[in-house]
Each structure stands twice: as structure tokens, then as C-alpha cells.
Coordinates of C-alpha atoms and ligand atoms in Angstrom, one line a residue:
Chain Y
M7 CA 152.7 188.4 124.2
S8 CA 151.1 185.0 123.9
E9 CA 151.7 182.4 126.5
L10 CA 150.8 178.8 125.6
S11 CA 150.8 176.0 128.2
L12 CA 153.0 173.2 127.2
F13 CA 151.4 169.8 127.8
L14 CA 154.2 167.2 127.9
G15 CA 152.4 163.9 128.1
C16 CA 154.4 160.8 129.0
V17 CA 156.8 159.6 126.3
A18 CA 158.5 163.0 125.6
P19 CA 159.5 163.9 129.1
N20 CA 160.1 160.3 130.3
R21 CA 161.7 158.6 127.3
Y22 CA 162.7 161.3 124.8
P23 CA 163.4 164.4 126.8
G24 CA 165.3 165.8 123.8
I25 CA 161.9 166.5 122.3
E26 CA 161.0 168.6 125.4
A27 CA 164.3 170.4 125.4
A28 CA 164.0 171.1 121.7
T29 CA 160.5 172.5 122.0
K30 CA 161.5 174.9 124.7
K31 CA 164.5 176.1 122.7
V32 CA 162.6 176.5 119.5
F33 CA 159.8 178.5 121.1
S34 CA 162.1 180.8 122.9
K35 CA 163.9 181.5 119.6
L36 CA 160.6 182.2 117.9
G37 CA 159.7 184.6 120.7
I38 CA 156.5 182.8 121.6
G39 CA 155.8 182.4 125.3
L40 CA 155.5 178.8 126.4
V41 CA 155.1 177.7 130.1
D42 CA 155.0 174.2 131.6
L43 CA 151.5 173.0 132.4
E44 CA 152.5 172.1 135.9
G45 CA 150.9 169.1 137.6
A46 CA 149.6 167.6 134.4
S47 CA 149.3 163.8 134.2
C48 CA 149.1 161.3 131.3
C49 CA 146.5 162.8 128.8
P50 CA 145.3 159.8 129.3
A51 CA 146.4 157.9 126.2
P52 CA 143.5 157.4 123.7
G53 CA 144.3 153.8 122.8
V54 CA 144.1 152.2 126.1
F55 CA 142.1 154.5 128.4
K56 CA 139.5 155.8 126.1
S57 CA 138.5 152.2 125.2
F58 CA 138.7 151.0 128.8
D59 CA 136.4 153.5 130.5
K60 CA 135.2 156.6 128.8
L61 CA 134.2 158.5 131.9
T62 CA 137.7 158.0 133.5
W63 CA 139.2 159.1 130.2
L64 CA 137.0 162.2 130.1
T65 CA 137.6 163.0 133.8
L66 CA 141.4 162.8 133.8
A67 CA 141.7 164.6 130.5
S68 CA 139.4 167.4 131.6
R69 CA 141.5 167.8 134.8
N70 CA 144.5 168.4 132.6
I71 CA 142.6 171.0 130.6
T72 CA 141.4 172.8 133.8
L73 CA 145.1 173.3 134.8
S74 CA 145.3 175.7 131.8
E75 CA 142.0 177.5 132.2
S76 CA 143.6 180.1 134.5
K77 CA 146.0 180.9 131.7
K78 CA 145.3 183.3 128.9
D79 CA 146.2 181.1 126.0
D80 CA 145.6 177.6 124.7
I81 CA 147.2 174.3 125.4
L82 CA 150.0 173.2 123.1
T83 CA 150.9 169.5 122.6
V84 CA 153.9 168.0 120.9
C85 CA 152.3 164.5 120.7
N86 CA 149.6 163.1 118.4
G87 CA 148.1 160.9 121.1
C88 CA 147.8 163.8 123.6
F89 CA 146.3 166.0 120.8
S90 CA 143.7 163.4 120.0
T91 CA 142.7 162.9 123.7
L92 CA 142.7 166.5 124.8
K93 CA 141.1 168.0 121.7
D94 CA 138.5 165.3 121.6
V95 CA 137.6 165.7 125.3
N96 CA 137.6 169.4 125.1
D97 CA 135.3 169.4 122.1
I98 CA 133.0 166.7 123.6
L99 CA 132.6 168.5 126.9
K100 CA 132.0 171.9 125.2
E101 CA 129.1 170.3 123.3
D102 CA 127.5 167.9 125.7
V103 CA 126.2 169.6 128.8
N104 CA 125.2 166.4 130.5
L105 CA 128.6 164.8 130.2
K106 CA 130.1 168.1 131.3
K107 CA 127.9 167.9 134.4
D108 CA 129.0 164.3 135.2
V109 CA 132.7 165.2 134.8
N110 CA 132.3 168.4 136.9
L111 CA 130.7 166.5 139.7
K112 CA 133.9 164.4 139.9
L113 CA 136.2 167.4 139.4
A114 CA 134.5 169.3 142.2
E115 CA 135.8 166.7 144.6
V116 CA 139.3 168.0 143.9
G117 CA 138.2 171.6 143.8
R118 CA 138.2 171.9 140.0
E119 CA 135.7 172.8 137.3
F120 CA 135.9 172.3 133.5
K121 CA 134.8 175.6 132.0
G122 CA 135.6 175.1 128.3
T123 CA 137.5 178.3 127.7
Q124 CA 140.6 176.9 126.1
D125 CA 141.5 175.3 122.8
V126 CA 143.9 172.5 122.3
R127 CA 146.6 172.9 119.7
H128 CA 149.2 170.5 118.1
V129 CA 152.5 172.2 117.6
I130 CA 152.6 171.3 113.9
E131 CA 149.2 172.8 113.0
Y132 CA 149.8 175.7 115.3
L133 CA 153.1 176.6 113.7
Y134 CA 151.6 176.3 110.2
Q135 CA 148.3 178.1 110.9
D136 CA 149.2 180.7 113.5
V137 CA 152.9 181.4 112.9
G138 CA 153.3 180.6 109.3
T139 CA 156.1 179.1 107.2
D140 CA 157.5 182.6 106.3
K141 CA 158.2 183.4 110.0
I142 CA 159.7 180.0 110.5
R143 CA 162.0 180.6 107.5
D144 CA 163.0 183.9 108.9
A145 CA 164.1 182.2 112.2
I146 CA 166.4 179.8 110.4
T147 CA 170.2 180.4 110.6
K148 CA 171.5 177.1 109.3
P149 CA 169.4 175.8 106.4
L150 CA 169.4 172.0 106.3
N151 CA 170.7 170.0 103.3
L152 CA 168.7 166.9 104.2
K153 CA 166.2 164.6 102.5
V154 CA 163.4 164.1 104.9
A155 CA 160.7 161.4 105.1
V156 CA 157.8 163.1 106.7
H157 CA 155.5 161.0 108.9
Y158 CA 152.3 162.8 109.9
G159 CA 150.8 160.1 112.1
C160 CA 147.1 159.1 112.2
H161 CA 146.3 161.2 115.3
L162 CA 147.6 164.5 113.9
I163 CA 145.3 164.3 110.9
Q164 CA 142.1 162.7 112.4
P165 CA 141.3 165.3 115.1
L166 CA 141.8 168.0 112.5
K167 CA 139.5 166.2 110.1
E168 CA 136.9 165.9 112.7
S169 CA 136.9 169.6 113.3
H170 CA 136.8 170.1 109.5
V171 CA 140.1 172.0 109.4
E172 CA 140.8 172.3 105.7
I173 CA 144.6 171.6 105.8
A174 CA 143.8 168.0 106.9
E175 CA 142.5 167.0 103.4
N176 CA 145.4 165.8 101.3
P177 CA 147.7 167.3 103.8
T178 CA 150.9 169.1 102.8
F179 CA 151.3 171.4 105.9
F180 CA 153.8 169.3 107.6
D181 CA 155.9 168.9 104.4
E182 CA 155.8 172.7 104.0
L183 CA 157.1 173.2 107.5
V184 CA 159.9 170.7 106.9
E185 CA 160.9 172.4 103.7
A186 CA 160.9 175.8 105.5
T187 CA 164.1 174.5 107.3
G188 CA 165.8 174.1 103.9
A189 CA 165.3 170.3 103.8
T190 CA 163.6 168.5 101.1
S191 CA 160.5 166.4 101.9
V192 CA 160.8 163.2 99.8
D193 CA 157.7 161.4 98.5
Y194 CA 157.4 157.7 99.5
E195 CA 154.9 154.9 99.2
D196 CA 152.2 154.7 101.9
K197 CA 153.2 158.0 103.4
I198 CA 150.0 158.6 105.3
S199 CA 150.1 155.1 106.8
C200 CA 150.3 154.2 110.4
C201 CA 153.5 153.5 112.3
G202 CA 151.7 150.7 114.0
A203 CA 152.2 151.9 117.6
G204 CA 148.8 153.4 118.3
G205 CA 145.7 152.1 119.9
G206 CA 147.6 150.1 122.5
A207 CA 148.6 147.8 119.7
R208 CA 152.3 148.1 120.3
T209 CA 151.8 147.0 123.9
A210 CA 149.4 144.2 122.8
I211 CA 151.1 142.7 119.8
L212 CA 154.6 144.1 119.3
D213 CA 155.8 142.0 116.4
S214 CA 152.9 142.8 114.1
T215 CA 153.2 146.5 114.8
L216 CA 157.0 146.3 114.1
K217 CA 156.2 144.8 110.7
M218 CA 154.0 147.8 110.0
A219 CA 156.8 150.2 111.0
E220 CA 159.3 148.2 108.9
K221 CA 157.3 148.6 105.8
K222 CA 157.4 152.4 106.3
L223 CA 161.1 152.3 107.0
Q224 CA 161.7 150.3 103.9
H225 CA 159.8 152.8 101.7
M226 CA 161.5 155.8 103.3
T227 CA 164.9 154.2 102.8
E228 CA 164.1 153.4 99.2
A229 CA 163.1 157.1 98.7
G230 CA 166.7 158.0 99.8
A231 CA 165.7 159.8 103.0
D232 CA 168.4 160.9 105.5
C233 CA 166.0 160.7 108.4
V234 CA 162.3 160.3 109.3
V235 CA 160.7 163.3 110.9
N236 CA 157.6 162.8 113.0
A237 CA 155.2 164.9 115.0
C238 CA 154.7 162.5 117.9
P239 CA 157.0 161.0 120.6
F240 CA 155.2 157.7 120.3
C241 CA 155.6 157.4 116.5
H242 CA 159.2 158.6 117.3
L243 CA 159.6 155.7 119.7
Q244 CA 158.3 153.2 117.2
F245 CA 160.7 154.5 114.5
D246 CA 163.7 154.7 116.8
A247 CA 163.4 152.0 119.6
G248 CA 161.2 150.0 117.3
Q249 CA 163.8 150.2 114.5
A250 CA 166.4 148.7 116.8
E251 CA 163.9 145.9 117.7
I252 CA 163.2 145.3 114.0
N253 CA 166.9 145.0 113.3
Q254 CA 167.4 142.6 116.2
K255 CA 164.3 140.5 115.8
F256 CA 164.1 140.3 112.0
G257 CA 167.8 140.4 111.3
K258 CA 167.6 143.7 109.3
N259 CA 170.0 146.5 109.1
Y260 CA 167.9 149.7 108.9
H261 CA 169.7 152.9 110.0
L262 CA 167.3 155.8 109.5
P263 CA 167.6 158.4 112.3
A264 CA 164.2 159.5 113.8
L265 CA 163.7 163.2 114.7
H266 CA 160.7 165.0 116.0
Y267 CA 160.0 168.1 114.0
M268 CA 161.0 170.2 117.1
Q269 CA 164.5 168.7 116.8
L270 CA 164.7 169.3 113.0
L271 CA 163.7 172.9 113.4
G272 CA 166.1 173.2 116.3
L273 CA 169.0 172.1 114.1
A274 CA 168.0 174.7 111.5
M275 CA 167.9 177.3 114.1
G276 CA 171.5 176.6 115.0
F277 CA 171.2 174.5 118.1
S278 CA 173.6 171.5 118.3
P279 CA 172.4 167.9 117.8
E280 CA 173.6 167.2 121.4
E281 CA 171.5 169.9 123.1
L282 CA 168.5 168.7 121.1
G283 CA 169.0 165.1 122.4
I284 CA 169.4 163.7 118.9
S285 CA 172.4 161.7 120.1
L286 CA 170.2 160.1 122.8
N287 CA 168.2 157.9 120.3
A288 CA 168.3 154.2 120.6
M289 CA 169.6 154.0 117.1
D290 CA 173.1 155.3 116.5
T291 CA 172.9 158.8 115.0
T292 CA 176.6 159.5 114.8
K293 CA 176.8 159.5 110.9
F294 CA 173.7 161.7 110.7
I295 CA 175.2 164.2 113.2
E296 CA 178.5 164.2 111.3
K297 CA 176.6 165.0 108.0
V298 CA 174.7 167.9 109.6
K299 CA 177.9 169.3 111.1
M300 CA 179.8 168.9 107.8
D301 CA 177.0 170.7 105.9
T302 CA 177.0 173.6 108.4
L303 CA 180.8 173.8 108.0
K304 CA 180.6 173.8 104.2
S305 CA 178.0 176.5 104.1
K306 CA 180.1 178.6 106.5
I307 CA 183.1 178.2 104.2
C308 CA 180.9 179.2 101.2
I309 CA 179.7 182.3 103.0
T310 CA 183.2 183.4 104.0
A311 CA 184.5 182.6 100.5
N312 CA 181.8 184.8 99.0
Chain O
M23 CA 146.6 145.8 111.0
A24 CA 144.6 143.3 108.9
E25 CA 147.6 143.1 106.6
Q26 CA 149.8 141.8 109.4
E27 CA 147.2 139.7 111.1
Q28 CA 145.2 137.6 108.6
A29 CA 142.5 136.7 111.1
Y30 CA 142.0 140.3 112.2
K31 CA 138.7 141.0 110.4
I32 CA 137.2 144.2 111.5
R33 CA 134.0 143.6 109.5
R34 CA 133.5 140.3 111.3
F35 CA 133.6 141.9 114.7
L36 CA 131.1 144.5 113.7
Q37 CA 128.7 141.9 112.1
L38 CA 128.8 139.8 115.3
E39 CA 128.0 142.9 117.3
K40 CA 125.1 143.7 115.1
I41 CA 123.4 140.3 115.3
G42 CA 123.6 140.5 119.0
Q43 CA 126.5 138.1 119.6
N44 CA 129.1 139.4 121.9
S45 CA 132.1 140.0 119.8
E46 CA 134.1 140.6 122.9
G47 CA 133.3 137.0 123.7
Q48 CA 135.9 134.2 123.5
M49 CA 136.2 134.0 119.8
N50 CA 137.5 137.5 119.2
I51 CA 139.7 137.9 122.2
P52 CA 142.4 139.2 121.9
F53 CA 141.8 140.5 118.4
I54 CA 139.7 143.4 119.5
F55 CA 142.8 144.9 121.2
Y56 CA 144.8 144.9 118.0
C57 CA 143.3 147.9 116.3
T58 CA 145.9 150.7 116.0
T59 CA 143.0 153.2 115.6
C60 CA 144.7 154.4 112.4
Y61 CA 141.3 155.3 110.9
K62 CA 142.2 153.9 107.5
C63 CA 139.0 151.7 107.4
Q64 CA 136.9 154.6 108.5
D65 CA 138.4 157.0 105.9
N66 CA 137.6 154.5 103.2
C67 CA 134.1 153.5 104.3
P68 CA 131.7 154.7 101.6
Q69 CA 128.9 154.8 104.2
G70 CA 130.9 156.9 106.6
V71 CA 130.5 154.3 109.4
K72 CA 132.3 155.2 112.5
I73 CA 134.2 152.0 112.7
V74 CA 136.9 153.0 115.2
D75 CA 134.3 154.2 117.6
A76 CA 132.5 150.9 117.3
V77 CA 135.8 149.0 118.0
L78 CA 136.5 151.1 121.0
A79 CA 132.9 150.6 122.3
I80 CA 133.3 146.8 122.0
R81 CA 136.6 147.0 123.9
E82 CA 135.0 149.0 126.6
A83 CA 132.3 146.4 127.0
A84 CA 134.9 143.7 127.1
V85 CA 137.0 145.5 129.7
H86 CA 133.8 146.1 131.8
H87 CA 133.3 142.3 131.7
G88 CA 136.8 141.9 133.2
T89 CA 138.5 141.0 130.0
M90 CA 141.7 142.8 129.1
L91 CA 145.2 142.0 128.1
P92 CA 147.6 141.7 131.0
S93 CA 150.0 144.1 129.2
H94 CA 147.2 146.8 128.9
K95 CA 146.3 146.2 132.5
K96 CA 149.9 147.0 133.5
V97 CA 149.8 150.3 131.6
A98 CA 146.6 151.2 133.4
Q99 CA 148.1 150.3 136.8
M100 CA 151.1 152.4 135.9
L101 CA 148.8 155.4 135.4
I102 CA 147.1 154.9 138.7
A103 CA 150.4 154.6 140.6
S104 CA 152.3 157.4 139.0
G105 CA 149.9 159.6 137.0
H106 CA 151.8 158.6 133.8
A107 CA 151.2 155.6 131.6
V108 CA 154.9 155.7 130.9
P109 CA 156.5 157.0 134.1
V110 CA 160.0 158.5 134.5
N111 CA 162.9 156.1 135.1
E112 CA 166.6 156.5 136.1
E113 CA 167.8 156.7 132.6
A114 CA 165.3 159.4 131.7
K115 CA 166.3 161.4 134.8
K116 CA 170.0 161.3 133.8
R117 CA 169.1 162.4 130.3
R118 CA 166.9 165.2 131.5
L119 CA 169.7 166.6 133.6
Q120 CA 172.2 166.2 130.8
L121 CA 169.8 168.3 128.6
G122 CA 169.5 171.0 131.2
L123 CA 165.9 170.1 132.1
S124 CA 164.7 169.4 135.7
E125 CA 165.5 165.9 136.9
L126 CA 161.8 165.1 137.2
P127 CA 159.4 166.5 134.6
P128 CA 157.2 169.4 135.8
T129 CA 154.1 167.1 135.8
V130 CA 152.4 165.1 138.5
A131 CA 155.8 163.5 138.9
S132 CA 156.9 166.7 140.6
S133 CA 153.9 167.2 142.9
K134 CA 152.5 164.9 145.5
D135 CA 149.3 167.0 145.8
Q136 CA 148.6 166.9 142.1
L137 CA 149.2 163.1 142.0
A138 CA 146.8 162.8 144.9
E139 CA 144.1 164.6 142.8
V140 CA 144.6 162.1 140.0
K141 CA 144.4 159.2 142.3
L142 CA 141.2 160.4 143.9
L143 CA 139.6 161.0 140.4
V144 CA 140.7 157.5 139.3
H145 CA 139.0 156.1 142.5
L146 CA 135.8 158.1 142.0
S147 CA 135.5 156.8 138.5
G148 CA 135.9 153.3 139.7
F149 CA 138.9 152.8 137.4
D150 CA 141.1 151.4 140.1
K151 CA 138.6 148.6 140.7
L152 CA 138.2 148.0 137.0
V153 CA 141.9 147.3 136.4
A154 CA 142.7 145.8 139.8
E155 CA 144.8 142.6 139.9
K156 CA 142.0 140.3 141.1
N157 CA 139.9 141.1 138.0
E158 CA 142.1 138.7 136.0
Y159 CA 139.9 135.7 137.1
N160 CA 137.7 134.8 134.2
L161 CA 138.6 134.0 130.6
P162 CA 141.8 132.0 131.0
M163 CA 141.9 132.5 127.3
V164 CA 143.2 136.0 127.7
K165 CA 146.2 134.7 129.5
S166 CA 146.9 131.9 127.1
T167 CA 146.4 133.8 123.9
A168 CA 147.4 137.3 124.6
F169 CA 150.8 137.2 123.1
K170 CA 150.0 134.9 120.2
T171 CA 149.3 136.1 116.8
C172 CA 145.8 135.6 115.3
D173 CA 147.1 132.9 113.0
Q174 CA 148.6 130.9 115.8
V175 CA 145.3 131.0 117.7
L176 CA 143.3 130.0 114.7
A177 CA 145.7 127.1 113.9
E178 CA 145.4 125.9 117.4
G179 CA 141.6 126.1 117.2
K180 CA 141.6 124.0 114.1
A181 CA 144.0 121.3 115.5
Ligands
LIG22 S1 141.4 151.7 112.5 FE1 140.5 150.3 111.1 S2 142.1 150.0 109.5 FE2 143.1 150.9 111.3 S3 143.9 149.1 112.5 FE3 141.8 149.7 113.3 S4 140.4 148.4 112.2 FE4 142.3 148.3 111.0

């Protein structure tokens, strides 16, 4: 049986632990081994740290990778930022012997060595490429009657593009995974656009990044979406906490629940919204949760009636 | 980002860099920190120029000259102190328990030894010095403009 190492990052465990809980539940239901990558730190985040000091960024990221090198299988991330950093660093160090030497000199001081035996995977592309939508469909017990606005996020696509993975060109893989839950992925303007949070921009210039997120929220709402589904806890934060900020700062009234794909899949596998942490969002999700529960009830009645 | 911030002109930064002027110099601070690294420009560049890499390199040069936004510096210091750029807080601990997870995440947050490793590596890389408090000496401009929009800064410059 495979055993992936779960790299948590910062925002999922420390702001949206529902995403962590959902990931663990979903993988156990799929029968795929997933163990915590104990002792991991911040990836470190590509926006700030990569641009502050590349060697520090490489060193800390490679330490995270070494934690998994004693394990049989690859590292799994549930975050676009972590994916971008860890995959980038892993690929750079596998290629560049001199940089690898520099980094290993530092790692030696803490008794570690980067070997380059692992790959770094993002949960979305992993599920699509290695598990497949058929197997996902088979694991679903409560097909969802939802209209979903899919948000890929820049740093899910870009690292795949750089490794010339075919699915990254005019991507549909995330939509297909969403539709495997029974939900419909709605088309909306500027779908591939940025949520605004990345690159350290949210920290630097909040209001402008909120305007970027607002544009997306507006297009998603116009498309009749019941929720926005993302692949990244930081995009998730921008669409959830950021949505509350948009409403408050700009006097708007958006009410589009944000779910990480792990939470959406969890719902379709029959886990309750509460145990997936959907009710812990900054935005009120009561109505959404009611709708999901009503739909499940209706389909139960249908099944008994038949 | 250019749509939201009229004065954010990625082409301008890169031109300045090419003709040997420090684009991390006064004029473009703090704009160089506004790029979300969305890769839209790079995707659309007919010449395949690695624009985002260039922006990040300019930023790195700026930071190495002691120029960074106080808010980014705080994030960096957070990483040094806790191993996480976004560390756990009381609310998160409560929620973790509520969801049946361990109170502290199974990361550096749960292990003093692992955190010590991170701190030593940060020190060996000189990152702790790079983002130390006292580095905030030069460029008073960073302090005064960091939280303004590009338009505000430009308007003030004209006045
Ligand atoms: S990556 Fe390019 S398009 Fe995106 S915010 Fe940065 S400069 Fe603008």
C-alpha cells in the first residue's frame, strides 16, 4: 500500500484546520495511506521568502523534503504555495549539483542531507493523474447537487506547466474532479485569474488584493454558483476571510461559501459539514449547510420511495 | 495587479533594471512588493521572458539592501520565531480539538528539536540578520509609503 507524507504548511493547520481534517478523512476513505510529515516547517512561502533570500528558501524547503526521504512515497501538499515552493526546490536541487552542495553543507549542520529521491505532489493533480475520476466517483455515497465555481489558483497551474505536464494547458482536470462528486462546475469570466493573495501582496497591499478577489466573487455569483471551491488554503482564506473584509470595507453583501476541494469531496463521501470544518469559515455557511443536508435528505427519500 | 494599481508598471521596472538603474531604488518602492506572482504577464509574453523571476530577483536585491515592507519583515520574523509564517493561535487550537485533531499541528509546532533545526539553518543562512529589526534604518520612504496605494504616492510626488 502506498504511503504519502502529508505536508501541511501553515494556513491549513493554523487557520483552516477543517482542510486538514477533511484531507485525512478523504484519504482514509479512499484507502490511500497518508502520514503526517512530522516536524515540517513553513514550506517556506514562495512570495516572501523566495524573493527575500533564495538560499534560505532553498535550505528550509530542502529540510522539509529530507523529512520525507526516509519514507517510501512522495510528499503530498494540499496548498498551491507549498506545492510551488517544494516542487520548485526539489526540481532545482535535483538539477543543480552546485546548489545542492551549498544546501547540503548547511543541512549537514543539523545532520541532514538532501538526496533527491522524492517527488512533490499536489493533491488535485495527484487525485486526477494517479487515482482517477472513476475511482473518486466510486467512493461517493452522497452525490452533490451543487453549482460550483472552480478556482484553480496560479500556483497549481504554474509548477505543472514548468514540468510540461500536459493537463496544465487549458486545464479541465480540477473541473472534472469537482464533477465527479455529482456537482456541476459552472463557467465564469476570468476563471483562471488570480485571487490576489499570492506573492506577499495580501500582506503588502490588502485593499488592492481584495478588489481582485471581489471581481472573481462577482463573476462567480453572476454565474449562479452555490460555492467557490479551491485547491489552496491561502486562496481559501482570501475568498473566505477576504470576502468578509470586502463586505465590511466596501459595503458589499457577498455570501459565497468557500470550500477546499477536500471538503467538497468529504461532503460527497458522506462526512458531515461540521466534521469537515465547513461551519468554521469566517463567512456564515448556515444556508449552504442546510441546502446540502436537505439535498441529502431528498435523495434518501427518493431512494426509499423507489 | 496593474488593473488595481495604475502606477504598477511591470515593464517600467524591468526597463530600469536593464539600463542599469536600480529599480529597487526609491522610485519603485514599494511597488516591487505588489506582484502577486500570478504569471499572467509571463504567460502572455510573446518572447517568453521570465518576468516573474526578474521581479523576484529585483526584490531580493532590494531586501539585501535593507529595503523591505515592515509587514513582510513581520512575516519573516514569525517564521524565525515559530517555524511557521502563520503560526498557530488559541482559536486554531480550539478548532483543531473540536475537529478531532491534535491541539498543536504535528509540525515544528510540536517539536522543540525540530524547531531548533530550523532556527539553526535560518542563522547559518544569515536570514535572521537580514530581517532583524535594526535593518529598518535606511529608506524612510518604506515606512511612509508602505501602506499607500501607488496612486496616492504618485499624487503626493506631483504635489
Ligand atoms: S505576475 Fe505579472 S501579471 Fe501577475 S501581478 Fe506580477 S507582474 Fe502583474
